[in-house]
XYZ file of C-alpha atoms in Angstrom:
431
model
C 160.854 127.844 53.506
C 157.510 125.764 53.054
C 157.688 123.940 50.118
C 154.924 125.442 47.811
C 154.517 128.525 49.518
C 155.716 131.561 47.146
C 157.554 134.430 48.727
C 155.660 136.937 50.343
C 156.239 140.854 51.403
C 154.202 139.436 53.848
C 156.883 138.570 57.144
C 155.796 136.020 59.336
C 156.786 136.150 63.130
C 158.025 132.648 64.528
C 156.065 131.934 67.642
C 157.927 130.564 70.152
C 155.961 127.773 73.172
C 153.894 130.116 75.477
C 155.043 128.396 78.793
C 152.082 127.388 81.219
C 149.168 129.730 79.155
C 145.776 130.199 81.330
C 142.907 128.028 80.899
C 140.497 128.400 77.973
C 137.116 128.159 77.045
C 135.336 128.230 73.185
C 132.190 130.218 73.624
C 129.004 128.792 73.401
C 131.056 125.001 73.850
C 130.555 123.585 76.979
C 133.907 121.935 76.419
C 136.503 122.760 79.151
C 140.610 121.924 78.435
C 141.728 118.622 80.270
C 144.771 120.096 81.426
C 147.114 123.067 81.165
C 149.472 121.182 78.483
C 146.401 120.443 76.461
C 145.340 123.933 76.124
C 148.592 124.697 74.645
C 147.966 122.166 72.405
C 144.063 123.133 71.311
C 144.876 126.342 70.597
C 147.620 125.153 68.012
C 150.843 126.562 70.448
C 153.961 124.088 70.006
C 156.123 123.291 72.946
C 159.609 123.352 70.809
C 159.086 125.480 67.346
C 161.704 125.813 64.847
C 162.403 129.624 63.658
C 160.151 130.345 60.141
C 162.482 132.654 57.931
C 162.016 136.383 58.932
C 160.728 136.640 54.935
C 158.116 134.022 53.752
C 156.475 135.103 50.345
C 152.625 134.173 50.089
C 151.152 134.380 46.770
C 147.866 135.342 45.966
C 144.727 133.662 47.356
C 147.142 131.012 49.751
C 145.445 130.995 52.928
C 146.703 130.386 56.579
C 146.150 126.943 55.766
C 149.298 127.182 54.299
C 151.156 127.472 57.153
C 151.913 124.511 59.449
C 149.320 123.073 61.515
C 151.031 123.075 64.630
C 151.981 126.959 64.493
C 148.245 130.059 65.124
C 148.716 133.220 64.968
C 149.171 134.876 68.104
C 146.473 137.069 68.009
C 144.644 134.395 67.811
C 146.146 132.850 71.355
C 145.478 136.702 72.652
C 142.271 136.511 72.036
C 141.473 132.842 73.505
C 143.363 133.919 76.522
C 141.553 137.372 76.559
C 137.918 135.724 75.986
C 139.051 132.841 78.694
C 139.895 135.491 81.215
C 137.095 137.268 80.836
C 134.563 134.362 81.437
C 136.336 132.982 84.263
C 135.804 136.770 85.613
C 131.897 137.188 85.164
C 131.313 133.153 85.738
C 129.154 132.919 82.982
C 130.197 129.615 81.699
C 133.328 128.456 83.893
C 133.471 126.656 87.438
C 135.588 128.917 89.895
C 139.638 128.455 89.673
C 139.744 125.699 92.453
C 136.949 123.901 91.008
C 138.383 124.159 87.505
C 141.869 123.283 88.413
C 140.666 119.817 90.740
C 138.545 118.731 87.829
C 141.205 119.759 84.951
C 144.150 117.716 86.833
C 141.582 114.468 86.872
C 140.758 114.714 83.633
C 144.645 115.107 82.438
C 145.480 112.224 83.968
C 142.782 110.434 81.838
C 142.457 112.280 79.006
C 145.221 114.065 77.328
C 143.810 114.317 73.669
C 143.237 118.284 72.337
C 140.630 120.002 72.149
C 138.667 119.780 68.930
C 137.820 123.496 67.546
C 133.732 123.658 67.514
C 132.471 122.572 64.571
C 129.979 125.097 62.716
C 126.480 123.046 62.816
C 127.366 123.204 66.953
C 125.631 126.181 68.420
C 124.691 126.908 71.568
C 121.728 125.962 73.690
C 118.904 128.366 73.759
C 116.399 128.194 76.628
C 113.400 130.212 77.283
C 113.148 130.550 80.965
C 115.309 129.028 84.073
C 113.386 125.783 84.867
C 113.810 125.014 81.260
C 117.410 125.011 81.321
C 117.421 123.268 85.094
C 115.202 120.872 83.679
C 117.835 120.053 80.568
C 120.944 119.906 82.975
C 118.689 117.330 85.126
C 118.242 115.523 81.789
C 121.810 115.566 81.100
C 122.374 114.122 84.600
C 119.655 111.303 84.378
C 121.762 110.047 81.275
C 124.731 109.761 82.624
C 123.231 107.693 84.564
C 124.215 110.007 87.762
C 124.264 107.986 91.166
C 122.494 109.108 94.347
C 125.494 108.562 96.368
C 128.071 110.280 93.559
C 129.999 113.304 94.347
C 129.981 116.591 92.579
C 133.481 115.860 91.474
C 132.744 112.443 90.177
C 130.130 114.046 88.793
C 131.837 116.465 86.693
C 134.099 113.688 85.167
C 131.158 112.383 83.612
C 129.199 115.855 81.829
C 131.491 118.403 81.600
C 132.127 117.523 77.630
C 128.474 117.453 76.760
C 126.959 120.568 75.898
C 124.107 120.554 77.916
C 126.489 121.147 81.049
C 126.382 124.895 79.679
C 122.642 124.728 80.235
C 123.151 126.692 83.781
C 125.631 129.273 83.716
C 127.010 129.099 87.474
C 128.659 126.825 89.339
C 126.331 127.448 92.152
C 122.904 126.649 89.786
C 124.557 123.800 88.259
C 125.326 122.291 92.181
C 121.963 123.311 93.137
C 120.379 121.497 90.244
C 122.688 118.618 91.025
C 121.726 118.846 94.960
C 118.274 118.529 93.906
C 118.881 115.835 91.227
C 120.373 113.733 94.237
C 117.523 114.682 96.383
C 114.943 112.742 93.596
C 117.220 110.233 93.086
C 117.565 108.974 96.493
C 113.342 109.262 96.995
C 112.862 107.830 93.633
C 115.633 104.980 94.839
C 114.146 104.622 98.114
C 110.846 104.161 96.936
C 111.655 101.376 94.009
C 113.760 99.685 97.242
C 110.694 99.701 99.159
C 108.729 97.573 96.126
C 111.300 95.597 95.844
C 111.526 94.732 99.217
C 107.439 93.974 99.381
C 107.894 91.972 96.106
C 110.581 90.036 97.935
C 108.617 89.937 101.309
C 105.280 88.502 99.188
C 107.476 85.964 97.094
C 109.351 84.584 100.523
C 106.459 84.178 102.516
C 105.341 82.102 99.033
C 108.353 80.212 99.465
C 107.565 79.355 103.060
C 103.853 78.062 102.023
C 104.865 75.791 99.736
C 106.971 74.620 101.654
C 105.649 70.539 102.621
C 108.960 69.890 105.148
C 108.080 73.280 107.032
C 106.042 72.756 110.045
C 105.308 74.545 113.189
C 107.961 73.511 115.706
C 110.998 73.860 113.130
C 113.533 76.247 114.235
C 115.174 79.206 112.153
C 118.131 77.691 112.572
C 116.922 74.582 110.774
C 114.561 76.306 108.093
C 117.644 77.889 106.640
C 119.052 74.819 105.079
C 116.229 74.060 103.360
C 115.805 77.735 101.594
C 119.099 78.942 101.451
C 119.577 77.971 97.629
C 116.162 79.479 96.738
C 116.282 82.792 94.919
C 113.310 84.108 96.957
C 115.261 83.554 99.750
C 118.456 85.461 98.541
C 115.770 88.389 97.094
C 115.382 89.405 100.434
C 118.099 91.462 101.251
C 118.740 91.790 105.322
C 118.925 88.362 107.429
C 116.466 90.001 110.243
C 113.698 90.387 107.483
C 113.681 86.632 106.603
C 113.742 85.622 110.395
C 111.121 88.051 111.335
C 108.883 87.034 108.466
C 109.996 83.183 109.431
C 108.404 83.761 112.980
C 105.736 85.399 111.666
C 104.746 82.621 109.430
C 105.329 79.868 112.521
C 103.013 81.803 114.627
C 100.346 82.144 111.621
C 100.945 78.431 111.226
C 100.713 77.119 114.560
C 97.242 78.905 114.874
C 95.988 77.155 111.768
C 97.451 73.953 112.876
C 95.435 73.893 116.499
C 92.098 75.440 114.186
C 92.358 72.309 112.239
C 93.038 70.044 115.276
C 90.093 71.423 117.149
C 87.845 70.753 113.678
C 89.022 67.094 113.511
C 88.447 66.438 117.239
C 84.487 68.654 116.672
C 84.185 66.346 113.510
C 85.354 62.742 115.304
C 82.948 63.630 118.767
C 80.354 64.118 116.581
C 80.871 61.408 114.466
C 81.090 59.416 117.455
C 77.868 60.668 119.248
C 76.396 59.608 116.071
C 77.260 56.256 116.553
C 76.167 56.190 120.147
C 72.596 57.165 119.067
C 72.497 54.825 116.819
C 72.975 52.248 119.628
C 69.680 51.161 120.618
C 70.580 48.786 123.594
C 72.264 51.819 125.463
C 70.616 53.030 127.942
C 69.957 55.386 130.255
C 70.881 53.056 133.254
C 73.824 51.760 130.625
C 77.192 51.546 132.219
C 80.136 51.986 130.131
C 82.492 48.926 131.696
C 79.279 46.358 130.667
C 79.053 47.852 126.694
C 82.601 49.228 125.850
C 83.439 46.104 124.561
C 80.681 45.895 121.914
C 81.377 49.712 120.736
C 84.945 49.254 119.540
C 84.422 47.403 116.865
C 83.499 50.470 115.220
C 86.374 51.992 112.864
C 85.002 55.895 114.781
C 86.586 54.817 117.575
C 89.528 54.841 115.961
C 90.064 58.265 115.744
C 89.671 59.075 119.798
C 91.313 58.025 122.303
C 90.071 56.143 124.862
C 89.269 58.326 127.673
C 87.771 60.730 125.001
C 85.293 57.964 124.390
C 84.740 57.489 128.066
C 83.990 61.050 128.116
C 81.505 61.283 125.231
C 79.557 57.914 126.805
C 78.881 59.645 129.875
C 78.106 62.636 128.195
C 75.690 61.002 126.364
C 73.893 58.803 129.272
C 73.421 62.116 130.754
C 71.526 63.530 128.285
C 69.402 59.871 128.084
C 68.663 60.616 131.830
C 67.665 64.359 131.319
C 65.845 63.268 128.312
C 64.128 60.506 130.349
C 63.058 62.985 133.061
C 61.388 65.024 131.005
C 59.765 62.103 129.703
C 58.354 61.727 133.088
C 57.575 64.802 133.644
C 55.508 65.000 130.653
C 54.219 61.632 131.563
C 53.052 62.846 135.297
C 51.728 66.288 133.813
C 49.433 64.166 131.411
C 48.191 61.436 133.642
C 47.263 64.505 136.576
C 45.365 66.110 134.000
C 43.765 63.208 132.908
C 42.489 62.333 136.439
C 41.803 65.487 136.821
C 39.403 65.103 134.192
C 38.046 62.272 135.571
C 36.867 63.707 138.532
C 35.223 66.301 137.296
C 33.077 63.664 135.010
C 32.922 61.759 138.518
C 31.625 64.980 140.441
C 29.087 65.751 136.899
C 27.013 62.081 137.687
C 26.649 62.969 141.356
C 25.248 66.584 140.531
C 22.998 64.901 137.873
C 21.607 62.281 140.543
C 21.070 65.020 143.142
C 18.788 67.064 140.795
C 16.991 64.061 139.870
C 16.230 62.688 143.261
C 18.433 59.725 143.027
C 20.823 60.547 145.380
C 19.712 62.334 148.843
C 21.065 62.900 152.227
C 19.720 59.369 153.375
C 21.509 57.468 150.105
C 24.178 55.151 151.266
C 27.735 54.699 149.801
C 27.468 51.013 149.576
C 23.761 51.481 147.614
C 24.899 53.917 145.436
C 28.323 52.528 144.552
C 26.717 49.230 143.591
C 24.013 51.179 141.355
C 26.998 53.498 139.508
C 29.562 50.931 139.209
C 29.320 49.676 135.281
C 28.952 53.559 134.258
C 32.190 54.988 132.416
C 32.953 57.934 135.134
C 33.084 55.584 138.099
C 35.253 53.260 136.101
C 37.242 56.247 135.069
C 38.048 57.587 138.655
C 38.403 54.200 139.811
C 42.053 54.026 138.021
C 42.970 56.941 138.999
C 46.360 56.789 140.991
C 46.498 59.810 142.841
C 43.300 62.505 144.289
C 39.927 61.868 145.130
C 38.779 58.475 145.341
C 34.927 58.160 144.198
C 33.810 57.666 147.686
C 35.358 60.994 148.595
C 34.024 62.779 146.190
C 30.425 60.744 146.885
C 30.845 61.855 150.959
C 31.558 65.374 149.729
C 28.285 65.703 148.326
C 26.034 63.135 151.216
C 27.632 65.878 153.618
C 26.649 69.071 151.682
C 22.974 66.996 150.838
C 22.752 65.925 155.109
C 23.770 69.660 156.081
C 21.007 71.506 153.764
C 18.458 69.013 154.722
C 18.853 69.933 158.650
C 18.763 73.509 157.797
C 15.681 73.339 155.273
C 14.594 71.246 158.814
C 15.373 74.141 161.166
C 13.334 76.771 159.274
C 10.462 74.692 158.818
C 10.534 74.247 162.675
C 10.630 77.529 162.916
C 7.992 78.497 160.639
C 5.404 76.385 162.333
C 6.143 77.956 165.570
C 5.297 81.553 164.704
C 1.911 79.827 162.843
C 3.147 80.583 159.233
C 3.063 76.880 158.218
C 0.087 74.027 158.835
C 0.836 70.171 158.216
C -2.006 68.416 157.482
C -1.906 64.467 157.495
C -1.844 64.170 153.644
C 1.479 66.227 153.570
C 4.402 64.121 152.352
C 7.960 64.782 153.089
C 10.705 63.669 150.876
C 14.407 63.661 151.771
């Protein structure tokens, strides 16, 4: 007899340790038993009971709180069992017996503490359509922090006590949902890997250009020393990225290196040319073993070598010789047209003293030099260094004067003959 428990007409069966009883599962609790001892235990079966007394008096208003703890009734087991068996036949809410078992024996091992019986305030999920509850078992994944490389099993370990795992009510749309889960995760993975790996990419090659010890014929091999304790360095993740992204850099540097060499060496030949210029005893006939002494005195030879300056001298006295032809060129072009010029002035005087009689085809060169000799075109020809002299020019026209007077002869010859012309004695002739 329980001590303050009345007699009852009311007879209590013992119950006696239901040996290895069928899995269980509350109803609208997502909850599944950790092992088979433990659903003994939630649903309040002992292994070992002591007999009750076939006649235990209950006085009005006790409840089954009365009675032990430890000890249900056992049509309350029936039903669990009944209700159990019947969702692990439709599938509604339970995994299928293999899965159920694998997961059950993990989770005994781990945890062995009852069930709790679901508290009132604990109902179950409602959701309107399909992707709604997929959506809230994806949830329920995300914060557990699920793993893209985790196994359903592991899986299960980890949700199968929260309530949301009831969200789906098959084992195949909770594994779908979970195969699509993983399918995100490892996108949503990959792609956070790939920024991190461009972050790391951008903050090594950083690494590399502030580097002052790096330059363009150090080795890998070398380089590694001197970054190896950076974190930028250990950011990057596979050994083939750094070296790739090493020899990249080299080959970026290098180019800049021989771009600035080939702007210093523009810079100091100009510089240097300069200087030349600025020389006024060189020459174009200058030879570079008489002057080379008196040009390195200057600090801009300094910066090129020797044969460089060699180079830029005769560079230079070629262009003072090309420069110097032209001259003469110019030179010639200007004094030919100026001679030119004279003659024609030359050839004007002889044209005015034909028309007025001054010059005729019995004027000599002697007579007439001596009378044109102080006038500006005869002094003009007369310097003249190439063309015409004045006396050929005077001969050009005595010829041309001497050939029209023997013709202007001829026809008046020939007039008289046929009686067309009469010379009387006062008839003057001038030639």
């Amino acid at each position: 007899m329980f001590p303050g428990v009345s007699s009852s007409p009311i007879s209590v069966t013992p119950v006696t340790a239901i040996a290895n009883p069928p899995p269980v599962v509350v109803s609208g609790s997502p909850a599944l038993p950790d092992s088979h001892s433990t659903t003994a235990s939630a649903v309040g079966v002992q292994s070992s009971v002591t007999p009750l007394p076939t006649a235990v008096s209950v006085g009005t208003g006790a409840s089954a709180a009365a009675v032990d703890a430890k000890t249900t009734p056992l049509s309350s087991i029936d039903n669990l069992l009944s209700q159990g068996a019947a969702n692990s036949v439709d599938g509604a809410s339970m995994m299928d017996t293999t899965e159920f078992n694998k997961v059950s024996m993990d989770l005994g091992k781990t945890n062995a503490s009852p069930l709790e019986e679901k508290s009132p305030d604990e109902e179950p999920l409602v959701f309107t359509n399909k992707l709604e509850a997929k959506n809230a078992f994806k949830a329920l994944l995300e914060s557990a922090n699920v793993q893209s490389d985790w196994t359903w099993e592991q899986t299960m370990r980890e949700i199968i006590n929260d309530k949301r795992y009831g969200a789906l009510k098959t084992l195949g749309e909770r594994k779908q949902a979970f195969n699509e889960y993983l399918g995100q995760r490892k996108k949503l993975e990959a792609e956070e890997r790939r920024i991190r790996q461009k972050k790391a990419r951008e903050e090594f090659a950083k690494m590399l250009e502030e580097s002052k010890e790096l330059t363009s014929s150090m080795k890998w091999s070398k380089a590694t020393s001197l970054f190896e304790n950076d974190e930028r360095y250990k950011a990057l993740e596979r050994p083939r990225d750094r070296e790739d992204l090493f020899d990249s850099y080299i080959v970026e540097l290098e180019r800049k290196e021989k771009e600035k060499a080939a702007e210093d060496r523009r810079r100091n030949v100009a510089e240097y040319r300069k200087f030349l210029e600025s020389c006024d005893f060189i020459k174009a006939s200058s030879q570079w073993r008489k002057i080379q002494d008196r040009l390195e005195d200057d600090e801009r030879c300094l910066c090129l070598e020797k044969l460089d300056r060699l180079l830029i001298f005769q560079d230079y006295i070629r262009d003072l010789e090309k420069e110097e032809e032209e001259q003469k060129k110019i030179h010639k072009e200007q004094l030919r047209r100026a001679e030119r010029k004279n003659r024609d002035e030359f050839r004007k005087m002889l044209e005015e003293h034909v028309a007025s009689g001054s010059l005729t085809a019995k004027t000599h060169w002697l007579d007439y030099c001596l009378k044109v000799k102080d006038l500006p075109p005869y002094q003009a020809i007369a310097i003249n260094t190439s063309g015409s002299k004045p006396k050929d020019l005077f001969e050009d026209v005595y010829e041309e004067l001497e050939k029209q007077y023997h013709d202007d002869k001829t026809r008046i010859k020939d007039a008289m003959k046929l009686g067309k012309v009469q010379i009387t004695m006062v008839s003057t002739w001038t030639f």
